[in-house]
Coordinates of C-alpha atoms and ligand atoms in Angstrom, one line a residue:
M11 CA 11.5 -13.9 -22.4
S12 CA 8.5 -12.3 -20.7
L13 CA 8.3 -12.6 -16.9
R14 CA 5.7 -15.4 -16.2
I15 CA 3.6 -14.4 -13.0
G16 CA 1.5 -16.5 -11.0
M17 CA -1.5 -14.8 -8.7
I18 CA -2.8 -16.2 -5.6
G19 CA -6.0 -14.9 -4.7
V20 CA -8.3 -13.5 -7.3
G21 CA -11.0 -11.4 -5.2
V22 CA -11.7 -7.6 -6.0
M23 CA -7.9 -6.7 -6.0
G24 CA -6.6 -10.1 -7.6
T25 CA -8.9 -9.7 -10.4
A26 CA -8.1 -6.2 -11.0
H27 CA -4.5 -6.8 -10.9
C28 CA -4.9 -10.0 -13.3
D29 CA -6.4 -7.4 -15.9
T30 CA -3.9 -5.1 -15.5
I31 CA -0.9 -7.5 -16.0
V32 CA -2.8 -9.0 -19.0
H33 CA -3.9 -5.8 -20.9
H34 CA -1.5 -3.1 -19.4
V35 CA 1.9 -4.1 -18.8
S36 CA 4.6 -5.2 -21.0
G37 CA 7.1 -8.2 -20.8
A38 CA 4.5 -9.9 -18.4
E39 CA 2.3 -12.9 -18.9
L40 CA -0.1 -14.2 -16.5
V41 CA 0.5 -17.8 -16.4
A42 CA -1.3 -19.2 -13.4
V43 CA -3.9 -18.4 -10.8
S44 CA -4.8 -19.8 -7.5
D45 CA -7.8 -18.9 -4.8
A46 CA -9.4 -20.5 -2.2
D47 CA -12.8 -20.2 -4.1
S48 CA -11.6 -22.6 -6.8
A49 CA -14.8 -21.8 -9.0
R50 CA -13.7 -18.4 -8.6
A51 CA -10.5 -18.9 -9.9
A52 CA -11.5 -21.3 -12.6
R53 CA -13.7 -18.6 -14.2
L54 CA -11.1 -15.9 -14.2
A55 CA -8.8 -18.3 -16.1
Q56 CA -11.3 -19.4 -18.6
E57 CA -11.7 -15.5 -19.3
L58 CA -8.4 -15.1 -19.7
D59 CA -6.9 -17.6 -22.2
G60 CA -4.0 -19.6 -21.7
T61 CA -3.9 -19.2 -18.0
R62 CA -4.1 -22.3 -15.7
T63 CA -5.3 -22.7 -12.0
H64 CA -3.8 -24.3 -9.1
D65 CA -6.2 -25.5 -6.6
D66 CA -3.0 -25.7 -4.0
P67 CA -1.3 -22.2 -3.8
Y68 CA 1.9 -23.4 -2.8
A69 CA 1.8 -25.6 -6.0
L70 CA 1.6 -22.5 -7.9
I71 CA 4.4 -21.1 -6.0
R72 CA 6.6 -24.4 -6.9
D73 CA 5.6 -24.3 -10.6
P74 CA 8.7 -24.2 -12.5
E75 CA 6.8 -22.3 -15.1
V76 CA 5.9 -19.5 -12.5
D77 CA 8.7 -17.1 -12.3
A78 CA 7.6 -14.7 -9.8
V79 CA 4.5 -14.6 -7.9
V80 CA 1.8 -11.8 -6.8
I81 CA -0.2 -12.1 -3.4
A82 CA -3.7 -10.8 -3.5
S83 CA -5.3 -13.4 -1.0
S84 CA -6.9 -12.3 2.5
D85 CA -4.5 -10.2 5.0
E86 CA -4.0 -13.1 7.0
T87 CA -2.5 -15.3 4.7
H88 CA 0.1 -13.3 3.1
L89 CA 2.8 -14.2 5.6
E90 CA 3.1 -18.1 4.8
F91 CA 2.6 -17.4 1.2
V92 CA 5.6 -15.1 1.2
L93 CA 7.8 -17.1 3.3
A94 CA 7.0 -20.1 0.7
C95 CA 8.2 -17.6 -2.1
L96 CA 11.3 -17.0 -0.2
S97 CA 12.0 -20.8 0.2
A98 CA 11.4 -21.2 -3.6
E99 CA 13.6 -18.2 -4.1
K100 CA 10.8 -16.6 -6.4
N101 CA 10.2 -12.8 -6.7
V102 CA 7.0 -11.9 -4.9
L103 CA 4.9 -8.6 -4.9
C104 CA 2.6 -9.1 -1.7
E105 CA -0.4 -6.9 -1.3
K106 CA -0.4 -5.0 2.2
P107 CA -0.2 -5.9 4.9
L108 CA 2.8 -7.9 4.9
A109 CA 1.3 -9.9 7.8
P110 CA -1.5 -8.7 10.5
T111 CA 1.2 -7.5 13.0
A112 CA 4.9 -6.2 12.9
E113 CA 5.9 -9.0 14.8
A114 CA 4.6 -11.3 12.2
S115 CA 6.3 -9.5 9.4
L116 CA 9.5 -9.5 11.1
A117 CA 9.8 -13.2 10.1
V118 CA 9.9 -12.1 6.4
V119 CA 12.5 -9.6 7.1
E120 CA 14.7 -12.1 9.1
A121 CA 14.3 -14.7 6.1
E122 CA 15.1 -12.5 3.5
A123 CA 18.2 -11.1 5.2
E124 CA 19.1 -14.4 5.9
L125 CA 18.6 -15.5 2.3
G126 CA 20.9 -12.3 1.7
R127 CA 18.9 -11.0 -1.4
R128 CA 15.6 -9.0 -1.7
L129 CA 12.8 -10.7 -3.7
V130 CA 9.7 -9.3 -1.7
Q131 CA 8.0 -6.0 -2.9
I132 CA 5.2 -4.7 -1.1
A133 CA 2.1 -3.1 -2.7
F134 CA 2.4 0.3 -1.6
M135 CA 1.4 1.8 -4.9
R136 CA 1.1 5.2 -4.0
R137 CA 5.1 5.5 -4.6
F138 CA 4.2 4.8 -8.3
D139 CA 1.3 7.6 -8.1
A140 CA 2.5 10.6 -10.3
G141 CA 1.6 13.1 -7.8
Y142 CA 3.3 11.5 -4.9
L143 CA 6.3 11.2 -7.1
A144 CA 6.3 14.9 -8.1
V145 CA 6.3 15.7 -4.3
K146 CA 9.2 13.1 -3.4
E147 CA 11.4 14.6 -6.4
R148 CA 10.9 18.2 -5.2
L149 CA 11.4 17.4 -1.6
D150 CA 14.7 15.5 -2.4
A151 CA 16.0 18.2 -4.8
G152 CA 15.6 20.6 -1.5
S153 CA 12.9 22.6 -3.3
I154 CA 11.3 23.4 -0.1
G155 CA 14.4 22.9 2.7
A156 CA 13.9 20.4 5.5
P157 CA 10.4 19.1 5.9
L158 CA 9.2 20.3 9.2
L159 CA 5.2 19.0 9.0
V160 CA 3.0 16.8 6.7
H161 CA -0.8 17.2 6.8
C162 CA -2.6 14.3 5.3
A163 CA -6.4 13.3 4.9
H164 CA -7.6 9.9 3.9
R165 CA -11.1 9.8 3.1
N166 CA -13.5 6.9 1.7
K167 CA -17.1 7.2 0.6
S168 CA -18.0 4.3 2.6
V169 CA -16.6 0.8 3.8
P170 CA -18.3 -2.7 4.1
A171 CA -20.1 -3.4 7.1
S172 CA -17.0 -5.6 8.3
F173 CA -14.7 -2.5 8.4
T174 CA -13.6 -2.3 12.1
T175 CA -12.4 0.9 13.9
E176 CA -9.0 -0.7 14.0
M177 CA -9.1 -1.3 9.9
L178 CA -8.7 2.8 9.9
F179 CA -5.2 2.5 10.8
T180 CA -4.4 -1.3 9.7
S181 CA -6.2 -0.5 6.3
S182 CA -6.1 3.0 5.4
V183 CA -3.7 4.9 7.5
T184 CA -1.1 2.5 6.7
H185 CA -0.7 3.9 3.3
E186 CA 0.0 7.4 4.7
V187 CA 2.4 6.0 7.1
D188 CA 4.3 4.2 4.0
I189 CA 4.2 7.6 2.3
T190 CA 5.5 10.0 4.9
R191 CA 8.3 7.2 6.0
W192 CA 9.2 7.6 2.4
F193 CA 9.0 11.2 2.1
V194 CA 11.0 12.5 5.0
D195 CA 13.2 9.3 4.6
R196 CA 13.1 8.7 8.2
E197 CA 11.6 6.2 10.8
I198 CA 8.3 7.2 12.6
V199 CA 8.7 6.8 16.4
S200 CA 5.4 7.5 18.0
A201 CA 1.8 7.8 17.3
T202 CA -1.0 9.4 19.1
V203 CA -4.7 9.0 18.3
F204 CA -7.5 11.5 19.2
T205 CA -10.8 10.1 18.6
P206 CA -13.6 13.1 17.8
R207 CA -17.0 12.8 17.8
S208 CA -18.3 10.0 15.4
T209 CA -20.2 10.3 12.4
R210 CA -23.9 8.8 12.9
L211 CA -23.4 7.1 9.2
A212 CA -20.8 4.8 10.4
Q213 CA -21.8 1.1 10.9
N214 CA -21.7 -1.2 13.7
G215 CA -20.3 1.3 16.2
V216 CA -17.0 1.9 14.1
R217 CA -15.4 5.1 15.5
D218 CA -15.2 7.5 12.5
P219 CA -13.3 9.7 11.9
Q220 CA -9.8 9.6 13.8
L221 CA -7.0 11.7 13.9
V222 CA -3.4 10.4 14.2
M223 CA -0.1 12.1 14.9
L224 CA 2.7 10.5 14.2
E225 CA 6.4 11.8 15.1
S226 CA 9.6 11.2 12.9
E227 CA 12.8 10.2 14.4
D228 CA 14.1 13.7 13.3
G229 CA 11.2 15.7 15.0
V230 CA 8.7 15.7 11.8
L231 CA 5.2 15.9 12.8
V232 CA 2.5 14.0 10.6
D233 CA -1.2 14.3 11.2
V234 CA -3.4 12.2 9.3
E235 CA -7.2 12.5 9.2
V236 CA -9.2 9.2 8.3
F237 CA -12.6 9.3 7.7
V238 CA -14.0 6.3 5.9
N239 CA -17.5 6.8 5.6
A240 CA -17.0 10.5 4.1
Q241 CA -20.1 10.1 1.7
Y242 CA -18.7 12.5 -1.2
G243 CA -16.1 10.4 -2.8
Y244 CA -12.6 9.2 -2.2
D245 CA -10.2 11.8 -1.3
I246 CA -6.8 11.7 -0.9
R247 CA -4.7 14.7 0.3
C248 CA -1.1 15.5 1.3
E249 CA 0.8 18.6 2.1
V250 CA 4.4 19.0 3.1
V251 CA 5.4 22.2 4.9
G252 CA 9.0 22.7 4.9
E253 CA 11.5 25.8 6.1
S254 CA 10.9 27.8 2.9
G255 CA 7.8 26.6 1.2
T256 CA 4.9 23.8 1.0
L257 CA 4.5 20.9 -1.5
T258 CA 0.8 19.9 -2.0
L259 CA -0.1 16.6 -3.7
P260 CA -1.8 17.6 -7.0
P261 CA -5.6 16.3 -7.5
P262 CA -5.8 13.4 -10.3
V263 CA -6.0 14.8 -13.6
D264 CA -9.5 15.4 -14.8
V265 CA -11.4 18.0 -17.0
F266 CA -13.2 20.9 -15.5
V267 CA -16.8 20.9 -16.1
R268 CA -19.2 24.0 -16.3
H269 CA -22.7 22.7 -16.7
E270 CA -26.2 23.3 -15.2
G271 CA -24.9 26.4 -12.8
H272 CA -22.1 24.3 -11.9
D273 CA -18.2 24.6 -12.1
G274 CA -16.0 21.6 -11.0
R275 CA -14.3 18.2 -11.3
R276 CA -15.5 14.7 -10.7
I277 CA -14.2 13.2 -7.6
N278 CA -13.2 9.4 -7.8
P279 CA -15.8 6.9 -6.3
D280 CA -13.0 4.6 -4.8
F281 CA -9.3 3.8 -4.4
R282 CA -9.2 1.6 -7.4
A283 CA -10.5 4.5 -9.8
R284 CA -8.0 7.1 -8.0
F285 CA -4.8 4.9 -8.1
R286 CA -5.2 3.2 -11.5
P287 CA -2.3 4.3 -13.3
A288 CA -0.4 3.8 -10.0
Y289 CA -1.3 0.3 -10.0
R290 CA -0.3 -0.1 -13.6
D291 CA 3.1 1.7 -13.1
Q292 CA 4.0 -0.4 -9.8
F293 CA 3.4 -3.6 -11.9
Q294 CA 5.5 -2.3 -14.8
T295 CA 8.3 -1.2 -12.8
W296 CA 8.4 -4.4 -10.8
T297 CA 8.1 -6.5 -13.9
D298 CA 10.8 -4.6 -15.6
A299 CA 13.4 -4.7 -12.4
V300 CA 12.7 -8.3 -11.9
R301 CA 13.6 -9.3 -15.7
R302 CA 16.4 -6.8 -15.8
R303 CA 18.1 -7.2 -12.2
G304 CA 16.3 -10.3 -10.7
G305 CA 14.9 -8.3 -8.1
P306 CA 12.2 -5.8 -6.9
A307 CA 12.5 -1.9 -7.3
G308 CA 10.1 -0.7 -4.8
P309 CA 8.9 -0.9 -0.8
S310 CA 10.5 -3.8 0.6
A311 CA 10.1 -6.2 3.1
W312 CA 11.6 -3.6 5.8
D313 CA 9.0 -1.2 4.5
G314 CA 6.2 -3.7 5.3
Y315 CA 7.6 -4.3 8.8
A316 CA 8.1 -0.7 9.7
A317 CA 4.5 0.3 8.3
A318 CA 3.3 -2.7 10.5
A319 CA 5.1 -1.2 13.7
V320 CA 3.6 2.2 13.0
V321 CA 0.3 0.9 12.8
D322 CA 0.5 -1.1 15.9
A323 CA 1.4 1.7 17.9
C324 CA -1.6 3.5 16.4
V325 CA -4.1 0.6 17.6
E326 CA -2.3 0.9 20.9
S327 CA -2.9 4.3 21.0
L328 CA -6.4 4.1 20.1
H329 CA -7.4 1.7 22.7
S330 CA -4.8 3.4 25.6
G331 CA -5.7 7.2 24.7
R332 CA -1.9 8.1 25.2
R333 CA 0.9 8.4 23.1
A334 CA 2.6 4.8 22.1
E335 CA 6.2 4.6 20.9
V336 CA 7.1 2.4 18.0
R337 CA 8.9 -0.5 18.5
L338 CA 11.4 -1.4 15.6
A339 CA 14.0 -4.3 15.6
P340 CA 17.4 -3.4 14.3
R341 CA 17.3 -2.8 10.5
P342 CA 19.4 -5.7 8.5
E343 CA 22.4 -4.3 6.3
L344 CA 20.1 -5.9 3.5
Y345 CA 17.8 -2.8 3.7
A346 CA 20.5 -0.2 4.4
P347 CA 19.2 3.3 3.2
A348 CA 20.1 4.4 0.1
A349 CA 22.6 7.7 0.4
G350 CA 21.5 11.1 -0.8
A351 CA 18.4 11.5 0.7
V352 CA 16.6 14.4 1.5
V353 CA 17.7 18.1 3.1
T354 CA 17.5 17.4 6.9
A355 CA 17.0 20.6 9.4
G356 CA 20.0 21.7 11.8
Ligands
LIG424 N1 -3.2 -1.7 -2.1 C1 -4.0 -1.4 -2.0 O1 -4.5 -0.3 -2.1 C2 -5.1 -2.5 -1.5 C3 -6.6 -2.0 -1.8 C4 -7.6 -3.0 -1.1 C5 -7.1 -4.3 -0.6 N2 -6.0 -4.4 -0.5 C6 -5.5 -5.8 -0.1 O2 -5.5 -6.7 -1.1 C7 -6.1 -8.0 -0.4 C8 -7.3 -8.3 -1.1 O3 -8.3 -7.8 -0.8 P1 -9.4 -7.8 -1.6 O4 -10.3 -6.6 -1.4 O5 -9.5 -8.1 -3.2 O6 -10.3 -8.6 -0.8 P2 -11.4 -10.1 -1.4 O7 -11.6 -10.7 -0.2 O8 -12.1 -9.4 -2.4 O9 -10.2 -11.3 -2.1 C9 -9.4 -12.0 -1.5 C10 -9.6 -13.3 -2.2 O10 -8.5 -14.2 -1.5 C11 -9.1 -15.6 -1.4 N3 -8.1 -16.4 -0.5 C12 -8.8 -16.5 1.0 N4 -7.6 -17.2 1.7 C13 -7.2 -17.7 0.5 C14 -6.3 -18.7 0.7 N5 -5.7 -19.2 1.7 N6 -5.5 -19.3 -0.7 C15 -6.1 -18.6 -1.5 N7 -6.8 -17.7 -1.8 C16 -7.3 -17.4 -0.7 C17 -10.6 -15.6 -1.2 O11 -11.2 -16.4 -1.7 C18 -11.0 -14.2 -2.2 O12 -10.7 -14.6 -3.6 C19 -6.0 -7.9 0.8 O13 -4.8 -8.2 1.6 C20 -6.4 -6.2 1.2 O14 -5.8 -5.6 2.5 C21 -4.9 -3.3 -0.8

């Protein structure tokens, strides 16, 4: 039987996720949608034959014909919806962030640990990107020895006028935090933010770009340039420097075009185009895991909480101008790291 999915929030991401589930995921069926804007939900349901709407998102969560829930509503709504899914003992794939702060995210970790089984997956979709997976595979195989440094860049063409300086960390750097925690298989213990001269093209006084230095518990240093008004396109870079070599995130597959005196490749306009295959693989892997094993196979509530704790430290450092320590609660047994992790130095 296919996995019957209910979607809460059908704005930009939720609508794209509905399309992914309906057209690109096997073994899944989109059965219900809910949005605070009920007319928007009704329009989408009409386009997607056989999908019904719930005005009340909690009614969608309780619906006996919904096996699993995807949360793609606004950031501040995630926490209560995820907790309601746990009360209903339903699998839930929640867009990042799990909650606005680490302290709030911890409530999910505690509720899930109390339940004693994993039902929550966080939509850190980069873990399903073919390029990041290839780097991770080589790193875990010991191809470059122990990792020492990670260099990352996160550049957006532009962002909406509502984007704040803090969102460079809460919305953007959170992905680099998750990826580097996953790569080095260690927690990040500190963050130091450096604010260079800003671009004149940022709106409303946003300080853009920013540079953050993260430190893992075993001494790996990670630098992340985040620049959300870079103008030329959406450009994500990552290089891991190890004891005996480097691993570089490959650029997305595209054709080289030589035309009118130019030689080059297209640059993706935004994250949806850049990570489209990763979103698909995220949903396919989640669907398969929930159907076969009854639980998720991807970033956990702990990963969502730990990323939020690092982001909190970034924001603290942004305001204080000093190194900020990451404060993490003890990790419950439910989230014990898997055996056979990366080669470590020393
Ligand atoms: N993983 C990624 O790469 C990625 C990228 C962009 C956005 N996101 C996250 O996805 C989420 C959605 O982002 P978006 O760009 O689609 O935003 P959006 O504003 O386009 O859509 C949000 C939708 O949620 C609805 N909503 C708000 N409160 C609600 C409530 N209480 N109940 C039901 N619906 C409610 C709104 O009406 C709107 O339709 C955000 O949490 C965002 O941070 C993740």
